[in-house]
Short mmCIF file of N, CA and C in Angstrom, two decimals:
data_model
loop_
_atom_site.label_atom_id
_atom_site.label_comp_id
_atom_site.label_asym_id
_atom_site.label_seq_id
_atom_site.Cartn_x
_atom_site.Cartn_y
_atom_site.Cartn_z
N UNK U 1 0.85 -1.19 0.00
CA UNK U 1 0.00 0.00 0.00
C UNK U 1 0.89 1.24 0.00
N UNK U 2 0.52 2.67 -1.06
CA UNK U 2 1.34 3.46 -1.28
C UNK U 2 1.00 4.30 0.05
N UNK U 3 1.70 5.25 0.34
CA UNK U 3 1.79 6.17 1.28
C UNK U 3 1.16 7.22 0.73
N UNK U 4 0.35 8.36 1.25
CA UNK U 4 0.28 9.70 0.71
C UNK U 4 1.25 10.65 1.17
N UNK U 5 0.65 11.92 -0.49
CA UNK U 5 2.33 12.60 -0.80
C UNK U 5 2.63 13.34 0.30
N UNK U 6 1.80 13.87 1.23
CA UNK U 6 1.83 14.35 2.79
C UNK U 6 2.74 13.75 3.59
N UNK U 7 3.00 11.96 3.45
CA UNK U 7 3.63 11.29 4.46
C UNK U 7 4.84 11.26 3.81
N UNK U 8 5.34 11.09 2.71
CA UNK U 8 6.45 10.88 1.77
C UNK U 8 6.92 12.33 1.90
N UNK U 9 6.45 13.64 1.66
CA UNK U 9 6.65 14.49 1.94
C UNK U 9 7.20 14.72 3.21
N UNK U 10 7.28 14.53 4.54
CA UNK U 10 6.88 14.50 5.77
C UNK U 10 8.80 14.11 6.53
N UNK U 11 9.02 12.99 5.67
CA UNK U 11 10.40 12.90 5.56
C UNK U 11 11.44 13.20 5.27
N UNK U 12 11.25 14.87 4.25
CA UNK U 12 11.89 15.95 3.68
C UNK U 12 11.52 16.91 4.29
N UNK U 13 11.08 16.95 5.65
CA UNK U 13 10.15 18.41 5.82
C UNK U 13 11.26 19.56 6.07
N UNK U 14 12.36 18.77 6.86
CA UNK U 14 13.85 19.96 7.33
C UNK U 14 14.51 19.76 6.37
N UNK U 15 14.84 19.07 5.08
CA UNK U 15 15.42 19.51 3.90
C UNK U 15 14.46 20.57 3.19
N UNK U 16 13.19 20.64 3.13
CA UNK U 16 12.15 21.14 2.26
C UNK U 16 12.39 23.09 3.13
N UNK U 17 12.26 22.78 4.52
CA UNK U 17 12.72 24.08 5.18
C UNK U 17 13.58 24.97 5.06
N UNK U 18 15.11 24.34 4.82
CA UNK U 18 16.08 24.53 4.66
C UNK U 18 16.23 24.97 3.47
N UNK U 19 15.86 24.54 2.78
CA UNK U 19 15.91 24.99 0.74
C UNK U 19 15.06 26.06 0.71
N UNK U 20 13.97 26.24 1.57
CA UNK U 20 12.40 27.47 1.56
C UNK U 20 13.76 28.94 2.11
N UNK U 21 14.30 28.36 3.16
CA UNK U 21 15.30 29.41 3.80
C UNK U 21 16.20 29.93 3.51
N UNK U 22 16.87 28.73 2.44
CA UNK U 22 18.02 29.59 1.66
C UNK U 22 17.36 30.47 0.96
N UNK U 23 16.46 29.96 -0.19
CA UNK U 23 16.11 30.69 -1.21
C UNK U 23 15.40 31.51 -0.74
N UNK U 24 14.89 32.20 0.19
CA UNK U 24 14.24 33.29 0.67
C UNK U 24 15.26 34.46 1.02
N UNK U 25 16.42 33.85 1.79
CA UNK U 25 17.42 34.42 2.05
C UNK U 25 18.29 35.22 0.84
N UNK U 26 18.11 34.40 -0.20
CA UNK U 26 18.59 34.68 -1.65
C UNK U 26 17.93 35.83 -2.09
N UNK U 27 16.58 35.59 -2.21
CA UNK U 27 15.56 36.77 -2.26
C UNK U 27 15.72 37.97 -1.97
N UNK U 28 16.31 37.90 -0.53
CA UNK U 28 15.97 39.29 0.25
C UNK U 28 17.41 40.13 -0.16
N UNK U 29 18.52 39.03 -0.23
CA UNK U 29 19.70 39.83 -0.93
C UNK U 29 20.14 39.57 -2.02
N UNK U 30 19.19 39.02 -2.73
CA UNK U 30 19.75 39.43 -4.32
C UNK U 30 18.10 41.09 -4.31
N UNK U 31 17.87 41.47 -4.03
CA UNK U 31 16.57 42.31 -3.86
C UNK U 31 17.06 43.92 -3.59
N UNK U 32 18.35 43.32 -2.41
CA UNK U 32 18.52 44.50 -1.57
C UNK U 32 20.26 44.84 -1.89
N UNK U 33 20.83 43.95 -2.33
CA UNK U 33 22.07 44.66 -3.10
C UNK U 33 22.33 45.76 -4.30
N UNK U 34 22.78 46.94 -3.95
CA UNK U 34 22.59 47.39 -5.17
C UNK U 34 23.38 46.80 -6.61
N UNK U 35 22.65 46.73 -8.02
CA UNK U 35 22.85 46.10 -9.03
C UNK U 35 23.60 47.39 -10.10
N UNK U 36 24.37 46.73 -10.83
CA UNK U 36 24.57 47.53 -11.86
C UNK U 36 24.02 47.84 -12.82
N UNK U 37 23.97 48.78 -14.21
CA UNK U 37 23.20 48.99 -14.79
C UNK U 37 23.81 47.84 -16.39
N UNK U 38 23.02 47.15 -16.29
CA UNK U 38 23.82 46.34 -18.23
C UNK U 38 23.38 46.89 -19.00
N UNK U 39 23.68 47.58 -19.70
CA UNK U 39 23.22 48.00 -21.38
C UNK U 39 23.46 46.98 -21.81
N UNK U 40 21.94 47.23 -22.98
CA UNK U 40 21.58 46.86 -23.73
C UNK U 40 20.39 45.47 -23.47
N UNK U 41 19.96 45.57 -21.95
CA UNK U 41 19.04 44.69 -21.45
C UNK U 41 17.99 45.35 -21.89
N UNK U 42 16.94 44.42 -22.55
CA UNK U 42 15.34 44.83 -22.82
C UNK U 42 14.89 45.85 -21.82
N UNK U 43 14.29 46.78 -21.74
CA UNK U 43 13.54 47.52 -21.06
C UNK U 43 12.45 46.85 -19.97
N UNK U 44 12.35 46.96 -18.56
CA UNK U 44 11.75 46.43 -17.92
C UNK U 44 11.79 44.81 -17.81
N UNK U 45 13.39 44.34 -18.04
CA UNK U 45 13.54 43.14 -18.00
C UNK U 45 13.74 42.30 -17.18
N UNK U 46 13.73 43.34 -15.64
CA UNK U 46 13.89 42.30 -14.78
C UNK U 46 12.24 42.19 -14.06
N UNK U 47 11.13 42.62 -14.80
CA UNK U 47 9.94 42.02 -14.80
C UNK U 47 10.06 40.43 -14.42
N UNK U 48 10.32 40.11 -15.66
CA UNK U 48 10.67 38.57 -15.50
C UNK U 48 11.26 37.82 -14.70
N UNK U 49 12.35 38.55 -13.79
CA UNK U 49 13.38 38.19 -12.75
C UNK U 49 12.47 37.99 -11.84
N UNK U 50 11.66 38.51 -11.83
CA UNK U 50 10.73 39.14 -10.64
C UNK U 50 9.48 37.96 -10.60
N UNK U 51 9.22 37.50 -11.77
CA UNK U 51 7.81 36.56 -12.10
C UNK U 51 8.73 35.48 -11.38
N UNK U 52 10.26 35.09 -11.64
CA UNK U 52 10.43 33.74 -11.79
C UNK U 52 10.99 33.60 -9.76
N UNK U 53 11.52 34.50 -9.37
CA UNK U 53 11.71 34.44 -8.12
C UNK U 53 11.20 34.41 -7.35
N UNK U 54 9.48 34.93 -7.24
CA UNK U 54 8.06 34.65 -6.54
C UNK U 54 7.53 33.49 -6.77
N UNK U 55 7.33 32.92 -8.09
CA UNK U 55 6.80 31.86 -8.47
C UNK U 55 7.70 30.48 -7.37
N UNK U 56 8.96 31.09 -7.86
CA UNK U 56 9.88 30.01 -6.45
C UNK U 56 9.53 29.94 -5.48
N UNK U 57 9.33 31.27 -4.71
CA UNK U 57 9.06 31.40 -3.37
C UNK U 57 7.66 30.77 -2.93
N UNK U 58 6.75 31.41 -3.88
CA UNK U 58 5.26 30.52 -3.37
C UNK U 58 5.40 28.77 -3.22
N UNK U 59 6.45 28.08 -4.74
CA UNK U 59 6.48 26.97 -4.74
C UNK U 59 6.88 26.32 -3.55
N UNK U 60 7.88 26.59 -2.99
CA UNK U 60 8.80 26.09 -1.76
C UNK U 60 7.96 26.41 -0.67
N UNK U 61 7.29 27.31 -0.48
CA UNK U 61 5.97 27.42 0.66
C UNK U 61 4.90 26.65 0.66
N UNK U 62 4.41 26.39 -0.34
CA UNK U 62 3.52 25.10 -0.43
C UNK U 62 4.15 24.28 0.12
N UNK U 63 5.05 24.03 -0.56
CA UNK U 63 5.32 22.27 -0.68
C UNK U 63 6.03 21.72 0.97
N UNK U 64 6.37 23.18 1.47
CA UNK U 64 6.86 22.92 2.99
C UNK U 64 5.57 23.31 3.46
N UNK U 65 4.57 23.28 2.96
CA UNK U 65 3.36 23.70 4.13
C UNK U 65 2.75 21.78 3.94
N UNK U 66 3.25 21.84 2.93
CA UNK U 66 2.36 20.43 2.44
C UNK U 66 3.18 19.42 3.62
N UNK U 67 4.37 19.27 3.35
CA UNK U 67 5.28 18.50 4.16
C UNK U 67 4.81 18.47 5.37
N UNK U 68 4.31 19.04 5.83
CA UNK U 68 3.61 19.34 7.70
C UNK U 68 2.47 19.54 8.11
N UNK U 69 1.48 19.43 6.78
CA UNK U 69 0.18 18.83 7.24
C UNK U 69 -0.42 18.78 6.17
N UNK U 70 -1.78 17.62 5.36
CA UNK U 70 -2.98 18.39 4.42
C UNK U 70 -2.79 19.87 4.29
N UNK U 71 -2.70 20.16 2.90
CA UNK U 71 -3.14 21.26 2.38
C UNK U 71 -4.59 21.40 1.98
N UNK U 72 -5.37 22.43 2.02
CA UNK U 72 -6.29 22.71 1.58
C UNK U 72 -6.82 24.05 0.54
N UNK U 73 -7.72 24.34 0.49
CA UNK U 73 -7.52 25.87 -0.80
C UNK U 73 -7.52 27.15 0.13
N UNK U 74 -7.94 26.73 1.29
CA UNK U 74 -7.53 28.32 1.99
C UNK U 74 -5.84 28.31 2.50
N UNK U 75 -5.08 27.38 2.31
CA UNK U 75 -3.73 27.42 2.38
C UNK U 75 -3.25 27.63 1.34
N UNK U 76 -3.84 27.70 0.31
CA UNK U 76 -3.19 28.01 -0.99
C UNK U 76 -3.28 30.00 -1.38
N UNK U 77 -4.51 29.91 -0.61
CA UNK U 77 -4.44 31.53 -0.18
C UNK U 77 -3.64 32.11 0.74
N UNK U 78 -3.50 31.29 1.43
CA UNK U 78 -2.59 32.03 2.83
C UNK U 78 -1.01 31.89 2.00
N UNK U 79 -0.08 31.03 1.23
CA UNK U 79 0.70 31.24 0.95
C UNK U 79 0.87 32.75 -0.25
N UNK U 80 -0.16 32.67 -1.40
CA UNK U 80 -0.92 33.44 -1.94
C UNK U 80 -0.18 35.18 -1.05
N UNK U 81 -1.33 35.53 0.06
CA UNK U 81 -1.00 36.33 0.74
C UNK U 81 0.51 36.58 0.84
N UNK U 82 1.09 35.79 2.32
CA UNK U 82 1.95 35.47 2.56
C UNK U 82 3.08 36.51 1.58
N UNK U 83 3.17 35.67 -0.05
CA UNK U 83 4.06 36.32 -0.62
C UNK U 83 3.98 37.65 -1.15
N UNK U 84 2.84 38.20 -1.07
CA UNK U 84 1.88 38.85 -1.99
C UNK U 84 2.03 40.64 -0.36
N UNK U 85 2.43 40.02 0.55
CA UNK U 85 2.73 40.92 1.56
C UNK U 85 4.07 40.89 1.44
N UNK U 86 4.69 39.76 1.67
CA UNK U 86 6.08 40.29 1.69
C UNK U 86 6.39 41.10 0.32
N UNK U 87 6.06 40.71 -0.91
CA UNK U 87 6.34 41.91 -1.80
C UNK U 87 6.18 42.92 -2.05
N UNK U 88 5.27 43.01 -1.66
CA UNK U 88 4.98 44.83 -1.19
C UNK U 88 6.01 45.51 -0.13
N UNK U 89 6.40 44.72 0.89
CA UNK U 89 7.10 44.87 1.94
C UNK U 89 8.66 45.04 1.44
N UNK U 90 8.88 44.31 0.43
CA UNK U 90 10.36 43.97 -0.46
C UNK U 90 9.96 45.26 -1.04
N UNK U 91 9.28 45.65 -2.14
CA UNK U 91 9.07 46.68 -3.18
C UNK U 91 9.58 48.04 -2.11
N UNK U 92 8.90 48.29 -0.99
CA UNK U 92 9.16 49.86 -0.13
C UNK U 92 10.30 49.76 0.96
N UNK U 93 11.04 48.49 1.16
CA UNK U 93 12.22 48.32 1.56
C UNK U 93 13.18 48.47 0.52
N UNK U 94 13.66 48.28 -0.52
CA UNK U 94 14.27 48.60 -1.42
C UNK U 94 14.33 50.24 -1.44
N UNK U 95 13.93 50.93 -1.03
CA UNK U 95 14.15 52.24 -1.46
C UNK U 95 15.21 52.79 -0.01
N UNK U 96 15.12 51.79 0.78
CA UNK U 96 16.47 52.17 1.60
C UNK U 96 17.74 52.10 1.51
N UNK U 97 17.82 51.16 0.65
CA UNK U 97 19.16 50.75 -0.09
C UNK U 97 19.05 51.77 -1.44
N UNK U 98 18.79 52.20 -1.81
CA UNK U 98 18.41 53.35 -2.67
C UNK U 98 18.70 52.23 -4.49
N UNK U 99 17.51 51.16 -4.39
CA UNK U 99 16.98 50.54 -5.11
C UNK U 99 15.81 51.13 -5.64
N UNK U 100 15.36 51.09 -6.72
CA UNK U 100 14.01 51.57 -7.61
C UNK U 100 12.83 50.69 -6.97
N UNK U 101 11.54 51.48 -6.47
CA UNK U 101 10.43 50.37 -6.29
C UNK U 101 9.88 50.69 -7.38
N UNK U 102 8.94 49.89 -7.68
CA UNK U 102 7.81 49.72 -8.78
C UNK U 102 6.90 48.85 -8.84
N UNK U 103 5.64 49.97 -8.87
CA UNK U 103 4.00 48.72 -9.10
C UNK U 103 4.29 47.46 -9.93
N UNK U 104 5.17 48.12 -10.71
CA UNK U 104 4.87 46.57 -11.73
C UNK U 104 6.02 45.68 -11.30
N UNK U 105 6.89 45.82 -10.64
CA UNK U 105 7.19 44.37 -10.34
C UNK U 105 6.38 43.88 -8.97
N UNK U 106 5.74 44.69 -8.31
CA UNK U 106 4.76 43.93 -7.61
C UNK U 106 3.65 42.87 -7.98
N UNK U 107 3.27 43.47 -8.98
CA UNK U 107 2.49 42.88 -10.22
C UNK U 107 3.30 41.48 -10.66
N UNK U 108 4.58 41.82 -10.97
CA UNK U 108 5.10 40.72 -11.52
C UNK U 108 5.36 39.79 -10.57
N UNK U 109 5.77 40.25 -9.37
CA UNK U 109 5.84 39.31 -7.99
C UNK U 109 4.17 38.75 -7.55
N UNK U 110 3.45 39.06 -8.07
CA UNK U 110 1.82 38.58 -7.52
C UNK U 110 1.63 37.29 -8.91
N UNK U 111 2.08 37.88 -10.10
CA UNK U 111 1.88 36.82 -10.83
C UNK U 111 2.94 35.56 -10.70
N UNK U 112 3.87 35.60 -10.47
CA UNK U 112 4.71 34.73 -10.48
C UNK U 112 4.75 33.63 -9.21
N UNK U 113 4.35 34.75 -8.17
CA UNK U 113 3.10 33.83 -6.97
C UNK U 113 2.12 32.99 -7.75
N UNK U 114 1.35 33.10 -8.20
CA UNK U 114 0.20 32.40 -8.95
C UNK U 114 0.78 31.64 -9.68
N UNK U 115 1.46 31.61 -10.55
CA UNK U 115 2.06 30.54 -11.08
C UNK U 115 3.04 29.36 -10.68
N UNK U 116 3.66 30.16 -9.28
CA UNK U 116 4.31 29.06 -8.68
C UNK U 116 3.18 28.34 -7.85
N UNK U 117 2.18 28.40 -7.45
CA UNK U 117 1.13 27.69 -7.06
C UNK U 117 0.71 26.84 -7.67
N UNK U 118 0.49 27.10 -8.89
CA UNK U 118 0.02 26.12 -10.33
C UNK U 118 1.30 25.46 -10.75
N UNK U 119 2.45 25.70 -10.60
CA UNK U 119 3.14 24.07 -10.63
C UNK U 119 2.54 23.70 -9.44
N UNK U 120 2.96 24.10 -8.32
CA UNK U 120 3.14 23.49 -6.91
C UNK U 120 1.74 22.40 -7.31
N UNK U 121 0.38 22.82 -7.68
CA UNK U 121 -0.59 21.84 -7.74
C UNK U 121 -0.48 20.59 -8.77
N UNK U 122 0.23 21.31 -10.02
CA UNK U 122 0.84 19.75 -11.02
C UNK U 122 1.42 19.07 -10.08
N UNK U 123 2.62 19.13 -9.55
CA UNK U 123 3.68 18.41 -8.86
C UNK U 123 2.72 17.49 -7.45
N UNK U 124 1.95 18.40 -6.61
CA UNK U 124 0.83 17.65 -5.76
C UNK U 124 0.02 16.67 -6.47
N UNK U 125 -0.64 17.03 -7.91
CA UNK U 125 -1.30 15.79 -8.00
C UNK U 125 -0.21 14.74 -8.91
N UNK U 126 1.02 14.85 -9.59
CA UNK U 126 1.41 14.21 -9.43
C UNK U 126 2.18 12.76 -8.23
N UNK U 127 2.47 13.72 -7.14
CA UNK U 127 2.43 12.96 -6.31
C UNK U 127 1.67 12.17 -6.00
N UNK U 128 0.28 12.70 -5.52
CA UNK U 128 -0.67 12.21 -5.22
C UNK U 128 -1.34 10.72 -5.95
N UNK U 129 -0.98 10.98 -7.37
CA UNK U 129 -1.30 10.07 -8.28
C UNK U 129 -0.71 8.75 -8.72
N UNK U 130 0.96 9.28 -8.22
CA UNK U 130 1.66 8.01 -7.94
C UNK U 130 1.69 7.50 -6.78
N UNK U 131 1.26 7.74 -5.83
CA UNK U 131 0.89 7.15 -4.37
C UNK U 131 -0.51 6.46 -4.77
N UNK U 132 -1.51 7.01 -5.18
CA UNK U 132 -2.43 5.97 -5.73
C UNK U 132 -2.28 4.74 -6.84
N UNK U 133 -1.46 5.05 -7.61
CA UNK U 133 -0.70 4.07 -8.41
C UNK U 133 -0.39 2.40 -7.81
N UNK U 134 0.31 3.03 -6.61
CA UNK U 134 1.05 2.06 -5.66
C UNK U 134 -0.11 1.74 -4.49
N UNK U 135 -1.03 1.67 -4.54
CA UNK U 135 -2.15 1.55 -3.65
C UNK U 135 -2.52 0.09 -3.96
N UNK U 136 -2.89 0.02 -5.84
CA UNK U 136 -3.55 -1.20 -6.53
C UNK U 136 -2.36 -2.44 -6.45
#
């Protein structure tokens, strides 16, 4: 009989922590160092920097929320939040380090939240699906 992805999960929960911590840690100072300027980068290109480093962050919050108990859809909001405050919080901290804030990478940090949720749910029902696999 297969295990569910909660319990299999459950056995990574302080590796799953530890990886949520670096890369958050990564976050806050790749965020808050000041950067140089590259010519000849697309205009508003670190939009994208911005989609793909939230989308991380939400992912690794799930999946360590998952590791330590049932998830449900109001936890998928609370991580949701969660990142969706700290970026706002990142966006008007940056201006102490005399970094640029901007609506739109908040924007881009809210979407890239949402999308790291939507793997995080492929990867859950994959799990999920090969634990039922191993059930029959």
């Amino acid at each position: 009989m297969g295990e569910p992805a909660t319990s299999r999960l459950f056995r990574f929960r302080r590796a799953i922590f530890v990886m949520l911590a670096c890369y958050w840690a990564a976050l806050f100072i790749g965020t808050h160092v000041p950067v140089p300027n590259f010519p000849g980068l697309p205009k508003d290109s670190d939009k994208l920097v911005h989609f793909v480093m939230y989308a991380g962050l939400s992912y690794l919050l799930a999946l360590c929320y998952l590791a330590s108990r049932p998830m449900k859809l109001q936890h998928y909001l609370m991580v949701f939040i969660i990142t969706a405050v700290y970026a706002a919080a990142d966006e008007l901290l940056q201006l102490a380090v005399h970094r640029h804030s901007d609506l739109y990478d908040g924007v881009a940090d809210a979407l890239g939240s949402l999308a790291g949720l939507a793997a995080f749910t492929v990867t859950r029902h994959i799990l999920e699906r090969g634990s039922d696999r191993t059930d029959a």
